[in-house]
PDB file of C-alpha atoms in Angstrom:
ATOM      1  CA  UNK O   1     109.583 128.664 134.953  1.00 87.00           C
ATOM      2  CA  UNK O   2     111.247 125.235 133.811  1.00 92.00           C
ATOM      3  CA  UNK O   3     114.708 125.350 133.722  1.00 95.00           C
ATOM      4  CA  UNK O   4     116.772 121.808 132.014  1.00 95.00           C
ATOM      5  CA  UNK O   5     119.944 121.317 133.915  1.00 96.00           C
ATOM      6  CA  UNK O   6     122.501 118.677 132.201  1.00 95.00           C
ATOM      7  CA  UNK O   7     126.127 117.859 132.469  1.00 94.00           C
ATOM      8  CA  UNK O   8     129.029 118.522 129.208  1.00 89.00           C
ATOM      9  CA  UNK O   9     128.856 114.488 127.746  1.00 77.00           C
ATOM     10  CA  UNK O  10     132.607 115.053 126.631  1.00 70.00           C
ATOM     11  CA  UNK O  11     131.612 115.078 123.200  1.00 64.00           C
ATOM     12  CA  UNK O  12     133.292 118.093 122.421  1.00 62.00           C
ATOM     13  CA  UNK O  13     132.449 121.419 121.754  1.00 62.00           C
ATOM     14  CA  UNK O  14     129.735 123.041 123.140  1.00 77.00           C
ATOM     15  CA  UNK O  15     126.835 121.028 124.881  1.00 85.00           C
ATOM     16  CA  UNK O  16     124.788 124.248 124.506  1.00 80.00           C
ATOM     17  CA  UNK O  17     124.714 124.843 120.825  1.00 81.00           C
ATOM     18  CA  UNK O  18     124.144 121.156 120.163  1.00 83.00           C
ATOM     19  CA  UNK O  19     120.592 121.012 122.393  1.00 89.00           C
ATOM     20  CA  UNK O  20     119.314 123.899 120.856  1.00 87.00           C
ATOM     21  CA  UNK O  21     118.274 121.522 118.276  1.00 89.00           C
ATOM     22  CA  UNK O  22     116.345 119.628 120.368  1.00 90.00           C
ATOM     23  CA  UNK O  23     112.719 119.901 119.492  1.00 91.00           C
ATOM     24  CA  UNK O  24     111.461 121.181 122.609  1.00 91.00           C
ATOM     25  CA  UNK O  25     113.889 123.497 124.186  1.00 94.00           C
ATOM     26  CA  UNK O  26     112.367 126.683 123.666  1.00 93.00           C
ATOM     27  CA  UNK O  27     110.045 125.266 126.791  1.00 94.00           C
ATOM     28  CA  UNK O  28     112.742 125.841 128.584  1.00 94.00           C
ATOM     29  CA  UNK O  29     114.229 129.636 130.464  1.00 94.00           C
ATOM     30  CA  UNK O  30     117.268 128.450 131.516  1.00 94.00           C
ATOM     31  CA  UNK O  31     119.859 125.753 130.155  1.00 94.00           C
ATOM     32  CA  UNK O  32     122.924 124.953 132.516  1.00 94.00           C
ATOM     33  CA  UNK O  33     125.192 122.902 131.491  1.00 93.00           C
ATOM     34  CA  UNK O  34     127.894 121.441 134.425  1.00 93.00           C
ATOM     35  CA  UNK O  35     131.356 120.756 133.207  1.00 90.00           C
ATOM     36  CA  UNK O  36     130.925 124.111 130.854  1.00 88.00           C
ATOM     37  CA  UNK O  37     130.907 127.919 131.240  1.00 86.00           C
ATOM     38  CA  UNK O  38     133.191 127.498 134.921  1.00 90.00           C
ATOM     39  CA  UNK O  39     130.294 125.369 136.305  1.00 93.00           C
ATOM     40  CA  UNK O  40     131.031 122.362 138.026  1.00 95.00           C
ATOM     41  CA  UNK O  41     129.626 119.064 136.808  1.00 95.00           C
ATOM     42  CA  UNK O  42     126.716 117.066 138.778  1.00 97.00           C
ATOM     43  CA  UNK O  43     126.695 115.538 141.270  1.00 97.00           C
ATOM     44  CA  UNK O  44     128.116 118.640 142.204  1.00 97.00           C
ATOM     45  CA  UNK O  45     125.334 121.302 143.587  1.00 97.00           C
ATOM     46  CA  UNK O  46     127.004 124.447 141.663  1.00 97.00           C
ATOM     47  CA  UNK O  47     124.500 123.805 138.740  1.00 97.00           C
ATOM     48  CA  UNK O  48     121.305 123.567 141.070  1.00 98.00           C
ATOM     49  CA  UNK O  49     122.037 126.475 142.781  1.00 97.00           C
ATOM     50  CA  UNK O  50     123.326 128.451 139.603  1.00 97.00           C
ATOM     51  CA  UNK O  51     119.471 127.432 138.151  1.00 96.00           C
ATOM     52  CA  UNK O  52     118.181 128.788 140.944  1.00 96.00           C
ATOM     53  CA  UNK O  53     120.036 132.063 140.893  1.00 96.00           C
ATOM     54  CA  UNK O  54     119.481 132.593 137.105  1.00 94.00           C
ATOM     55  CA  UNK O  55     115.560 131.415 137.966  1.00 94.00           C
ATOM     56  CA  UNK O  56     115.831 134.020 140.753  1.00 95.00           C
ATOM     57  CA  UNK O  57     114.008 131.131 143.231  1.00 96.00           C
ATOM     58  CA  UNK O  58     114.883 129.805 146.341  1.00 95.00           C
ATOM     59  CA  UNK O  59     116.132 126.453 146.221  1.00 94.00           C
ATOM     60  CA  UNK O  60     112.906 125.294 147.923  1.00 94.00           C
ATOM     61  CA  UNK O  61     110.952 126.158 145.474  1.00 95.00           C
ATOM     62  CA  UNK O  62     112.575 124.169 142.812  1.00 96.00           C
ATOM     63  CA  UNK O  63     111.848 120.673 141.781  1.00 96.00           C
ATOM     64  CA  UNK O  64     114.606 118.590 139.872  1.00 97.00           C
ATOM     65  CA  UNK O  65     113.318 115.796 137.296  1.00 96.00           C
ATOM     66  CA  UNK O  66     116.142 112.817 136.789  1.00 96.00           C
ATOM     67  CA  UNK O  67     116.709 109.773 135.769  1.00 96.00           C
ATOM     68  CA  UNK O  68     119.890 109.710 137.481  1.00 97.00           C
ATOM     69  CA  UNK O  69     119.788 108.510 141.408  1.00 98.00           C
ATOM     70  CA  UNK O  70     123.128 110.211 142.285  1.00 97.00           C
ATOM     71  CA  UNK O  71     123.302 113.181 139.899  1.00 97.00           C
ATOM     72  CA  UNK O  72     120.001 114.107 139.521  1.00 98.00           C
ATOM     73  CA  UNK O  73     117.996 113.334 142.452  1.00 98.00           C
ATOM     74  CA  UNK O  74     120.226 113.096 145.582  1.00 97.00           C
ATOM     75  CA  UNK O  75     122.659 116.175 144.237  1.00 97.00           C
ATOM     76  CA  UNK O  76     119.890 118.454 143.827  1.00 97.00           C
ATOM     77  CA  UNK O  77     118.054 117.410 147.286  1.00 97.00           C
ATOM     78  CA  UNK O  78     121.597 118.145 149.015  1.00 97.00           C
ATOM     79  CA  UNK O  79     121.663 121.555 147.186  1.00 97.00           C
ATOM     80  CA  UNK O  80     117.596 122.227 148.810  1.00 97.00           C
ATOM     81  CA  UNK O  81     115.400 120.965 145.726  1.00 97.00           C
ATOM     82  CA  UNK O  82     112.349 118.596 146.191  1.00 96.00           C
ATOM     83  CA  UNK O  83     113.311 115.659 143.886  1.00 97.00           C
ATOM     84  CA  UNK O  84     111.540 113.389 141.348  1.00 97.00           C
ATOM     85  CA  UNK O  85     113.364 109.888 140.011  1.00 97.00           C
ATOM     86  CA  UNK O  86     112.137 108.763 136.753  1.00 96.00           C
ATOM     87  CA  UNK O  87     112.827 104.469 137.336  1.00 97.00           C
ATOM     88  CA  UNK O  88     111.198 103.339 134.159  1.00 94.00           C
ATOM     89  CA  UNK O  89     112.049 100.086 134.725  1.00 94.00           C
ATOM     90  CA  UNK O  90     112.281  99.898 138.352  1.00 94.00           C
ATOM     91  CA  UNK O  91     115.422  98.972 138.213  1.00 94.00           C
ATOM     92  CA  UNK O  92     116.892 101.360 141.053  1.00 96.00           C
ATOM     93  CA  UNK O  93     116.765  99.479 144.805  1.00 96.00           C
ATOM     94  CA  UNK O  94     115.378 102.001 147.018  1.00 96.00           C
ATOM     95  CA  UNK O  95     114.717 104.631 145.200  1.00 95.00           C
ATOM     96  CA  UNK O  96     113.375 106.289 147.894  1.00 94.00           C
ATOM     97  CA  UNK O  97     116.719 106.825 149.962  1.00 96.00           C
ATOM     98  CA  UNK O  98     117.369 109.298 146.708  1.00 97.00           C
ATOM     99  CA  UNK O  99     114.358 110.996 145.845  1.00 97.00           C
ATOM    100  CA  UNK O 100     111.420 112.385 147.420  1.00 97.00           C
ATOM    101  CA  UNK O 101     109.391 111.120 144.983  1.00 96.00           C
ATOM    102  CA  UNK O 102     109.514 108.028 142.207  1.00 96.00           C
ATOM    103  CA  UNK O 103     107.534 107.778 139.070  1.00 96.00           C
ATOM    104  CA  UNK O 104     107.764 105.006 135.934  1.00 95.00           C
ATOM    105  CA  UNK O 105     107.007 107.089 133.160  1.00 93.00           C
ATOM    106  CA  UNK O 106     106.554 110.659 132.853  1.00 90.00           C
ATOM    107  CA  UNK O 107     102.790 110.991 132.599  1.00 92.00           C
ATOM    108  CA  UNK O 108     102.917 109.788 136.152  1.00 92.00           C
ATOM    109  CA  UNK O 109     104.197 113.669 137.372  1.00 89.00           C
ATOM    110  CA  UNK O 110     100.423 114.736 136.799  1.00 87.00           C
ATOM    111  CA  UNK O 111      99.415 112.957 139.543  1.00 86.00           C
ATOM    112  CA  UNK O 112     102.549 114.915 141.786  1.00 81.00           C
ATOM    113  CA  UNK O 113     101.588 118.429 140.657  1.00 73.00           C
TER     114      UNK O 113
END
């Protein structure tokens, strides 16, 4: 199950209709989107653990994908997910005090799963 978890980007209207145009969403099960629908925005942890209630997983076995330190990676590993930072220009210092595991592109996540 792959699930995309994103925050509202105060664009108006609703974040939800607008990715369903993206080219590859039907990929995904499950689309939360934090700042809409009651859900609290990342960093927050309401939309990892509403992913993994809709996903009916436990938190451990979910793995969040970001290229967000903060948001993405440490949020999700506070809320009980394994974690993956995508630094494609290394740019992040320490990127291991974030995630639990740090890739440059993503072709490298082969090599994770």
């Amino acid at each position: 199950m792959i699930g995309l978890i994103t925050n509202g980007d105060g664009e108006g209207g609703n974040k939800k209709k607008r990715i369903r145009n993206f080219p590859l969403i039907d990929i995904f099960n499950i689309v939360i989107v934090g700042g809409e629908d009651g859900i609290k925005p990342k960093p927050n942890l309401d939309p990892f653990i509403v992913g993994c209630e809709k996903a009916g997983v436990s938190v451990e076995k979910c793995v969040m994908v970001g290229d967000d330190p903060v948001k993405d990676c440490l949020a999700s590993k506070k809320a009980g997910y394994a974690s993956v930072l995508i630094d494609r220009q290394s740019r992040i210092k320490f990127p291991e005090l974030y995630a639990d595991f740090v890739v440059t592109k993503l072709v490298d996540l082969e090599e994770l799963l």
